[in-house]
Amino acid sequence: MPLSHEAPGTPPRADPLPAPERAAPRAAPTAAGAPPRRRWGSAWLTGGLVAVLVLLSLVSAGVGAYEIPLGEVIGSVQHRLGLGGAALDRVGESVLWNVRLPRVVLALLVGASLGCAGALMQGVFGNPLAEPGVIGISAGAAVGAVAAIGLGLTFFGNWTITACAFVAGLVTVGAVYLLSRNGGKTEVVTLILTGIAVNAFAGALIGLFVFFADSGQVNQITFWQLGSLAQATWPKVLAVLPCALAGLLVAPFYAGKLDLLSLGERPARHLGVDVERLRLALILVVALLTAAAVAVAGIITFVGLLVPHLLRMANGPGHRFLVPGSAVAGAVVLVAGDLAARTLAQPAELPLGVLTALLGSPFFFWLLRRTRRKQGGWA
């Protein structure tokens, strides 16, 4: 019979933890709730993305039919900012400041808007396959632009197509949201299915406008649907700037609530999140970002879908980094894509939306296969 120092009738005590386990300290979380290693990883990744974005922007501003060396681009920018440097000749200054830089800045704004909107959509729907077009924003904006072209509307002059696309995109989102409400609430599945129905209806309307349009209008509609930054100007940059900045500045403030929502709707409600109000606010932000981007650049696919995926693979699913990081990475992707679109087939120019789809769809298929292998299936 084993000896025991316990008093009779006393319940046995649990064995103490081994010394190594008992002494091992936990990593102290930061204010954002992430361990220091993840925090430093986010900082390095953000710094790397910003550095790549600056370098790509400068290179893109100098590359083209009229070559401008990188040092002269930097010198001209410094000269305009009053930081020294030197101005280019008359032709070089005109090409750089009236053709190249508006296009680079527009690519930055459109790419950042689409990347950030994609991260917000995937957070709101809790689905990695979600992207801005899933609730009909892109299709609705396309209907507005195609209607303006097909009907020959000119009430805003050169801004008519842009204005019609922007308003139609916002109206489409409002219609999808209202049609999805039932009993004062919206469900994710209902929103997605309503968006699919609205996308199909918008596609039919676009087909009708194309059917009744003449050859010149058909060419204009086709070019707009394929997506391009070829007609970038400073007025177009100023047109998209307020909407893009408003959405990009507001979005990071919802990152903490998106992290709670990723636990599920019921746990998020128990933790104090008004899920319905959060969903409505973020859908409005996504509508603002996407409608502004589509209105000036046409339909550009896969940026909002793939960029958040890549950042999750690199740094995890936390939205405090994912939302602003997707904006920076989206800008990087679109600046690089636009540079490739106008240089790969010189003197012709590839449609930017076609190029992003050609490169994005095989990568997305690989991503699906990789996810399926890691999870062992979709069930």
Coordinates of C-alpha atoms in Angstrom, one line a residue:
M1 CA 0.0 0.0 0.0
P2 CA 1.6 3.3 -1.0
L3 CA 2.6 5.7 1.7
S4 CA 0.8 9.1 1.8
H5 CA 1.3 12.2 3.9
E6 CA -2.3 13.4 3.2
A7 CA -4.8 13.2 6.0
P8 CA -7.5 10.5 5.7
G9 CA -10.4 11.6 3.6
T10 CA -8.5 14.4 1.9
P11 CA -9.0 14.5 -1.9
P12 CA -5.7 13.9 -3.8
R13 CA -4.1 17.1 -5.2
A14 CA -3.3 17.5 -8.9
D15 CA 0.3 17.0 -9.8
P16 CA 2.1 20.4 -10.2
L17 CA 3.2 21.5 -13.6
P18 CA 6.7 20.4 -14.6
A19 CA 9.3 23.1 -13.9
P20 CA 10.0 24.1 -17.5
E21 CA 6.2 24.6 -18.2
R22 CA 5.7 26.4 -14.9
A23 CA 8.5 28.8 -15.5
A24 CA 8.0 29.5 -19.3
P25 CA 6.6 33.1 -19.6
R26 CA 3.9 34.0 -22.1
A27 CA 4.6 36.6 -24.7
A28 CA 3.0 39.8 -23.6
P29 CA 0.4 41.0 -26.0
T30 CA 0.7 44.5 -27.4
A31 CA -2.0 47.1 -27.2
A32 CA -3.4 45.8 -30.5
G33 CA -3.7 42.3 -29.0
A34 CA -0.9 40.9 -31.2
P35 CA 2.4 39.4 -30.0
P36 CA 5.6 41.6 -30.5
R37 CA 6.8 39.3 -33.3
R38 CA 3.6 39.8 -35.3
R39 CA 3.7 43.5 -34.6
W40 CA 7.3 43.8 -35.9
G41 CA 6.4 41.7 -38.9
S42 CA 3.5 44.0 -39.8
A43 CA 5.8 47.0 -39.5
W44 CA 8.5 45.5 -41.8
L45 CA 5.9 44.4 -44.3
T46 CA 4.3 47.8 -44.3
G47 CA 7.6 49.6 -44.7
G48 CA 8.5 47.2 -47.6
L49 CA 5.3 47.8 -49.4
V50 CA 5.6 51.6 -49.1
A51 CA 9.2 51.5 -50.4
V52 CA 8.2 49.3 -53.3
L53 CA 5.2 51.7 -54.1
V54 CA 7.4 54.8 -54.1
L55 CA 10.0 53.1 -56.3
L56 CA 7.4 51.8 -58.7
S57 CA 5.7 55.1 -58.9
L58 CA 9.0 56.9 -59.8
V59 CA 9.9 54.2 -62.4
S60 CA 6.4 54.3 -63.9
A61 CA 6.6 58.1 -64.2
G62 CA 9.8 57.8 -66.3
V63 CA 9.1 54.8 -68.5
G64 CA 7.3 55.1 -71.8
A65 CA 7.6 56.3 -75.4
Y66 CA 9.4 59.4 -74.1
E67 CA 12.0 58.1 -71.7
I68 CA 12.8 60.2 -68.6
P69 CA 15.7 58.9 -66.4
L70 CA 14.8 58.2 -62.8
G71 CA 17.2 60.8 -61.5
E72 CA 15.6 63.5 -63.6
V73 CA 12.1 62.5 -62.5
I74 CA 13.2 62.9 -58.8
G75 CA 14.9 66.2 -59.6
S76 CA 11.8 67.5 -61.3
V77 CA 9.6 66.5 -58.4
Q78 CA 12.0 68.1 -55.9
H79 CA 12.0 71.3 -58.0
R80 CA 8.2 71.5 -58.0
L81 CA 8.2 71.0 -54.2
G82 CA 10.9 73.6 -53.7
L83 CA 13.4 71.1 -52.4
G84 CA 16.1 71.8 -54.9
G85 CA 16.5 69.6 -58.0
A86 CA 16.1 70.9 -61.5
A87 CA 13.3 71.2 -64.0
L88 CA 13.3 69.2 -67.2
D89 CA 13.0 70.7 -70.7
R90 CA 9.6 71.9 -71.9
V91 CA 8.7 68.6 -73.5
G92 CA 9.9 66.5 -70.6
E93 CA 8.0 68.7 -68.0
S94 CA 4.8 68.4 -70.1
V95 CA 5.1 64.6 -70.5
L96 CA 5.9 64.1 -66.8
W97 CA 3.4 66.4 -65.2
N98 CA 0.5 66.3 -67.7
V99 CA 0.6 62.7 -68.8
R100 CA 2.6 60.4 -66.6
L101 CA 2.1 61.6 -63.0
P102 CA -1.7 62.0 -63.3
R103 CA -1.8 58.4 -64.5
V104 CA 0.4 57.2 -61.6
V105 CA -1.6 59.1 -59.0
L106 CA -4.8 57.7 -60.4
A107 CA -3.5 54.2 -60.3
L108 CA -2.5 54.7 -56.7
L109 CA -6.0 55.9 -55.7
V110 CA -7.9 53.3 -57.7
G111 CA -5.6 50.4 -56.5
A112 CA -5.8 51.5 -52.9
S113 CA -9.6 51.9 -53.1
L114 CA -10.1 48.4 -54.6
G115 CA -7.6 46.7 -52.3
C116 CA -9.1 48.3 -49.2
A117 CA -12.7 47.6 -50.4
G118 CA -11.8 43.9 -50.9
A119 CA -10.5 43.5 -47.4
L120 CA -13.6 45.2 -46.0
M121 CA -15.9 43.0 -48.1
Q122 CA -14.2 39.8 -47.0
G123 CA -14.4 40.9 -43.4
V124 CA -18.1 41.8 -43.6
F125 CA -19.1 38.7 -45.3
G126 CA -16.7 36.4 -43.4
N127 CA -15.9 34.8 -46.8
P128 CA -12.5 34.9 -48.5
L129 CA -14.3 34.8 -51.9
A130 CA -16.1 38.1 -51.4
E131 CA -15.0 41.1 -53.4
P132 CA -16.5 44.5 -54.2
G133 CA -18.4 43.3 -57.3
V134 CA -20.3 40.6 -55.4
I135 CA -23.0 43.1 -54.3
G136 CA -23.4 44.7 -57.7
I137 CA -21.3 47.9 -57.3
S138 CA -19.1 47.4 -60.4
A139 CA -22.0 46.1 -62.5
G140 CA -24.2 49.0 -61.4
A141 CA -21.5 51.5 -62.2
A142 CA -21.0 49.9 -65.6
V143 CA -24.8 50.2 -66.4
G144 CA -24.6 54.0 -65.6
A145 CA -21.5 54.5 -67.8
V146 CA -22.9 52.4 -70.7
A147 CA -26.3 54.2 -70.5
A148 CA -24.6 57.5 -70.7
I149 CA -22.6 56.4 -73.7
G150 CA -25.5 54.6 -75.4
L151 CA -28.0 57.4 -74.9
G152 CA -25.5 60.1 -75.8
L153 CA -25.9 62.0 -72.5
T154 CA -23.8 65.1 -72.2
F155 CA -25.4 67.2 -69.4
F156 CA -22.0 67.2 -67.4
G157 CA -19.8 67.6 -70.5
N158 CA -16.7 65.3 -70.3
W159 CA -17.8 64.3 -66.7
T160 CA -21.1 62.8 -67.8
I161 CA -19.9 59.2 -68.0
T162 CA -18.0 59.4 -64.7
A163 CA -20.9 61.0 -62.9
C164 CA -23.4 58.5 -64.2
A165 CA -21.2 55.5 -63.3
F166 CA -20.6 56.8 -59.7
V167 CA -24.3 57.6 -59.0
A168 CA -25.4 54.3 -60.6
G169 CA -23.0 52.3 -58.5
L170 CA -24.2 53.9 -55.2
V171 CA -27.9 53.4 -56.3
T172 CA -27.2 49.8 -57.0
V173 CA -25.7 49.2 -53.6
G174 CA -28.7 50.9 -52.0
A175 CA -31.1 48.7 -53.9
V176 CA -29.2 45.5 -53.0
Y177 CA -29.2 46.4 -49.3
L178 CA -32.9 47.3 -49.2
L179 CA -34.0 44.2 -51.2
S180 CA -32.0 42.1 -48.7
R181 CA -33.6 43.4 -45.6
N182 CA -36.1 41.3 -43.8
G183 CA -37.5 42.1 -40.4
G184 CA -35.1 45.0 -40.0
K185 CA -32.1 42.8 -40.5
T186 CA -29.9 41.6 -43.4
E187 CA -28.2 38.2 -43.7
V188 CA -25.0 37.5 -45.5
V189 CA -26.5 34.8 -47.7
T190 CA -29.4 37.1 -48.7
L191 CA -27.0 39.9 -49.6
I192 CA -24.8 37.7 -51.8
L193 CA -27.8 36.1 -53.6
T194 CA -29.4 39.5 -54.2
G195 CA -26.1 40.8 -55.5
I196 CA -25.9 37.9 -57.9
A197 CA -29.4 38.6 -59.2
V198 CA -28.6 42.3 -59.6
N199 CA -25.3 41.5 -61.4
A200 CA -27.3 39.3 -63.8
F201 CA -29.9 42.1 -64.4
A202 CA -27.1 44.7 -64.9
G203 CA -25.4 42.4 -67.4
A204 CA -28.7 42.1 -69.4
L205 CA -29.1 45.9 -69.4
I206 CA -25.5 46.3 -70.7
G207 CA -26.2 43.8 -73.4
L208 CA -29.3 45.8 -74.5
F209 CA -27.4 49.0 -74.7
V210 CA -24.6 47.4 -76.7
F211 CA -27.2 45.8 -79.0
F212 CA -28.8 49.2 -79.8
A213 CA -25.5 51.2 -79.9
D214 CA -23.8 52.2 -83.1
S215 CA -20.2 51.1 -83.9
G216 CA -18.5 54.1 -82.3
Q217 CA -20.5 53.7 -79.1
V218 CA -19.8 50.0 -79.0
N219 CA -16.0 50.7 -79.2
Q220 CA -16.3 53.2 -76.4
I221 CA -18.4 50.8 -74.3
T222 CA -16.0 47.9 -74.9
F223 CA -13.0 50.0 -74.0
W224 CA -14.6 51.3 -70.8
Q225 CA -15.7 47.8 -69.7
L226 CA -12.1 46.4 -70.2
G227 CA -10.7 48.9 -67.7
S228 CA -8.0 51.5 -68.5
L229 CA -6.2 54.5 -67.1
A230 CA -5.2 55.8 -70.5
Q231 CA -7.4 58.9 -70.2
A232 CA -6.1 59.9 -66.8
T233 CA -5.9 63.7 -66.1
W234 CA -5.5 65.9 -63.0
P235 CA -9.3 66.7 -63.0
K236 CA -10.1 63.0 -62.9
V237 CA -7.6 62.6 -60.0
L238 CA -9.4 65.4 -58.2
A239 CA -12.7 63.8 -58.9
V240 CA -11.9 60.5 -57.3
L241 CA -9.6 62.0 -54.5
P242 CA -12.3 63.1 -52.0
C243 CA -14.2 59.7 -52.2
A244 CA -11.1 57.6 -52.0
L245 CA -9.5 59.6 -49.1
A246 CA -12.8 59.6 -47.2
G247 CA -13.1 55.8 -47.5
L248 CA -9.5 55.0 -46.9
L249 CA -9.4 57.2 -43.8
V250 CA -12.6 55.8 -42.3
A251 CA -12.0 52.1 -43.0
P252 CA -9.1 51.4 -40.4
F253 CA -11.4 52.6 -37.5
Y254 CA -13.6 49.5 -38.1
A255 CA -10.7 47.0 -38.0
G256 CA -11.2 46.1 -34.3
K257 CA -14.9 45.4 -34.9
L258 CA -14.1 43.3 -37.9
D259 CA -11.8 41.2 -35.8
L260 CA -14.7 40.6 -33.4
L261 CA -17.1 39.9 -36.3
S262 CA -14.7 37.2 -37.6
L263 CA -15.6 35.2 -34.4
G264 CA -19.2 35.0 -35.7
E265 CA -22.2 37.2 -35.5
R266 CA -23.5 35.9 -32.2
P267 CA -20.2 36.2 -30.3
A268 CA -19.7 39.7 -31.8
R269 CA -23.1 40.8 -30.5
H270 CA -22.3 39.4 -27.1
L271 CA -19.1 41.5 -27.2
G272 CA -21.0 44.7 -27.8
V273 CA -20.8 44.9 -31.7
D274 CA -24.0 46.2 -33.4
V275 CA -23.6 43.9 -36.4
E276 CA -26.4 45.4 -38.5
R277 CA -25.0 48.9 -38.1
L278 CA -21.5 47.7 -38.7
R279 CA -22.5 45.9 -41.9
L280 CA -24.4 48.9 -43.2
A281 CA -21.6 51.4 -42.5
L282 CA -19.0 49.1 -44.2
I283 CA -21.1 48.5 -47.2
L284 CA -21.4 52.3 -47.6
V285 CA -17.7 52.7 -47.3
V286 CA -17.1 49.9 -49.9
A287 CA -19.7 51.5 -52.2
L288 CA -17.9 54.8 -52.0
L289 CA -14.5 53.4 -52.7
T290 CA -15.5 51.0 -55.5
A291 CA -17.9 53.4 -57.3
A292 CA -15.3 56.1 -57.4
A293 CA -12.7 53.7 -58.7
V294 CA -14.9 52.2 -61.4
A295 CA -16.2 55.6 -62.5
V296 CA -12.8 56.8 -63.5
A297 CA -11.0 53.5 -64.5
G298 CA -13.7 51.1 -65.7
I299 CA -14.0 47.6 -64.5
I300 CA -10.8 46.2 -63.1
T301 CA -11.1 42.8 -61.6
F302 CA -9.2 40.6 -59.1
V303 CA -7.4 43.4 -57.2
G304 CA -9.9 43.4 -54.4
L305 CA -10.0 39.6 -54.3
L306 CA -6.4 38.7 -54.4
V307 CA -4.6 41.4 -52.5
P308 CA -6.2 40.6 -49.1
H309 CA -5.5 36.9 -49.6
L310 CA -1.8 37.6 -50.2
L311 CA -1.5 39.7 -47.1
R312 CA -3.3 37.1 -45.0
M313 CA -0.8 34.5 -46.2
A314 CA 2.1 36.9 -45.3
N315 CA 0.9 38.3 -41.9
G316 CA -2.3 36.6 -40.7
P317 CA -5.9 37.6 -40.6
G318 CA -5.8 40.6 -38.2
H319 CA -7.7 43.5 -39.7
R320 CA -5.6 46.2 -37.9
F321 CA -2.9 45.5 -40.5
L322 CA -5.0 43.9 -43.2
V323 CA -7.3 46.9 -44.0
P324 CA -4.6 49.6 -44.4
G325 CA -2.1 47.0 -45.8
S326 CA -4.5 46.0 -48.5
A327 CA -4.8 49.7 -49.6
V328 CA -1.0 50.0 -50.0
A329 CA -0.7 46.6 -51.6
G330 CA -3.6 47.3 -54.0
A331 CA -1.8 50.5 -55.0
V332 CA 1.4 48.6 -55.7
V333 CA -0.5 46.0 -57.8
L334 CA -2.3 48.6 -59.9
V335 CA 0.8 50.8 -60.5
A336 CA 2.7 47.7 -61.6
G337 CA -0.2 46.5 -63.7
D338 CA -0.6 49.8 -65.5
L339 CA 3.2 50.0 -66.1
A340 CA 3.0 46.5 -67.7
A341 CA -0.2 47.4 -69.7
R342 CA 1.4 50.3 -71.5
T343 CA 4.9 48.8 -72.0
L344 CA 4.5 45.1 -72.8
A345 CA 2.9 45.6 -76.3
Q346 CA 4.3 49.0 -77.3
P347 CA 3.2 51.1 -79.2
A348 CA -0.2 49.5 -78.4
E349 CA -1.6 49.4 -74.9
L350 CA -3.2 46.4 -73.2
P351 CA -6.5 46.9 -71.3
L352 CA -5.7 47.0 -67.7
G353 CA -8.8 45.0 -66.6
V354 CA -7.9 42.3 -69.1
L355 CA -4.3 42.1 -67.8
T356 CA -5.3 41.9 -64.1
A357 CA -7.8 39.1 -65.0
L358 CA -5.2 37.2 -67.1
L359 CA -2.7 37.3 -64.2
G360 CA -5.1 37.1 -61.4
S361 CA -7.3 34.1 -62.4
P362 CA -4.5 31.5 -62.6
F363 CA -3.1 32.7 -59.3
F364 CA -6.5 32.5 -57.7
F365 CA -7.0 29.0 -59.0
W366 CA -3.6 28.1 -57.4
L367 CA -4.8 29.7 -54.2
L368 CA -8.0 27.6 -54.2
R369 CA -6.0 24.4 -54.7
R370 CA -3.6 25.3 -52.0
T371 CA -6.4 26.1 -49.5
R372 CA -8.1 22.8 -50.4
R373 CA -5.0 20.8 -49.8
K374 CA -4.3 22.4 -46.5
Q375 CA -7.9 22.0 -45.2
G376 CA -8.4 18.6 -46.7
G377 CA -11.6 19.6 -48.6
W378 CA -14.3 22.2 -48.4
A379 CA -16.8 20.3 -46.2

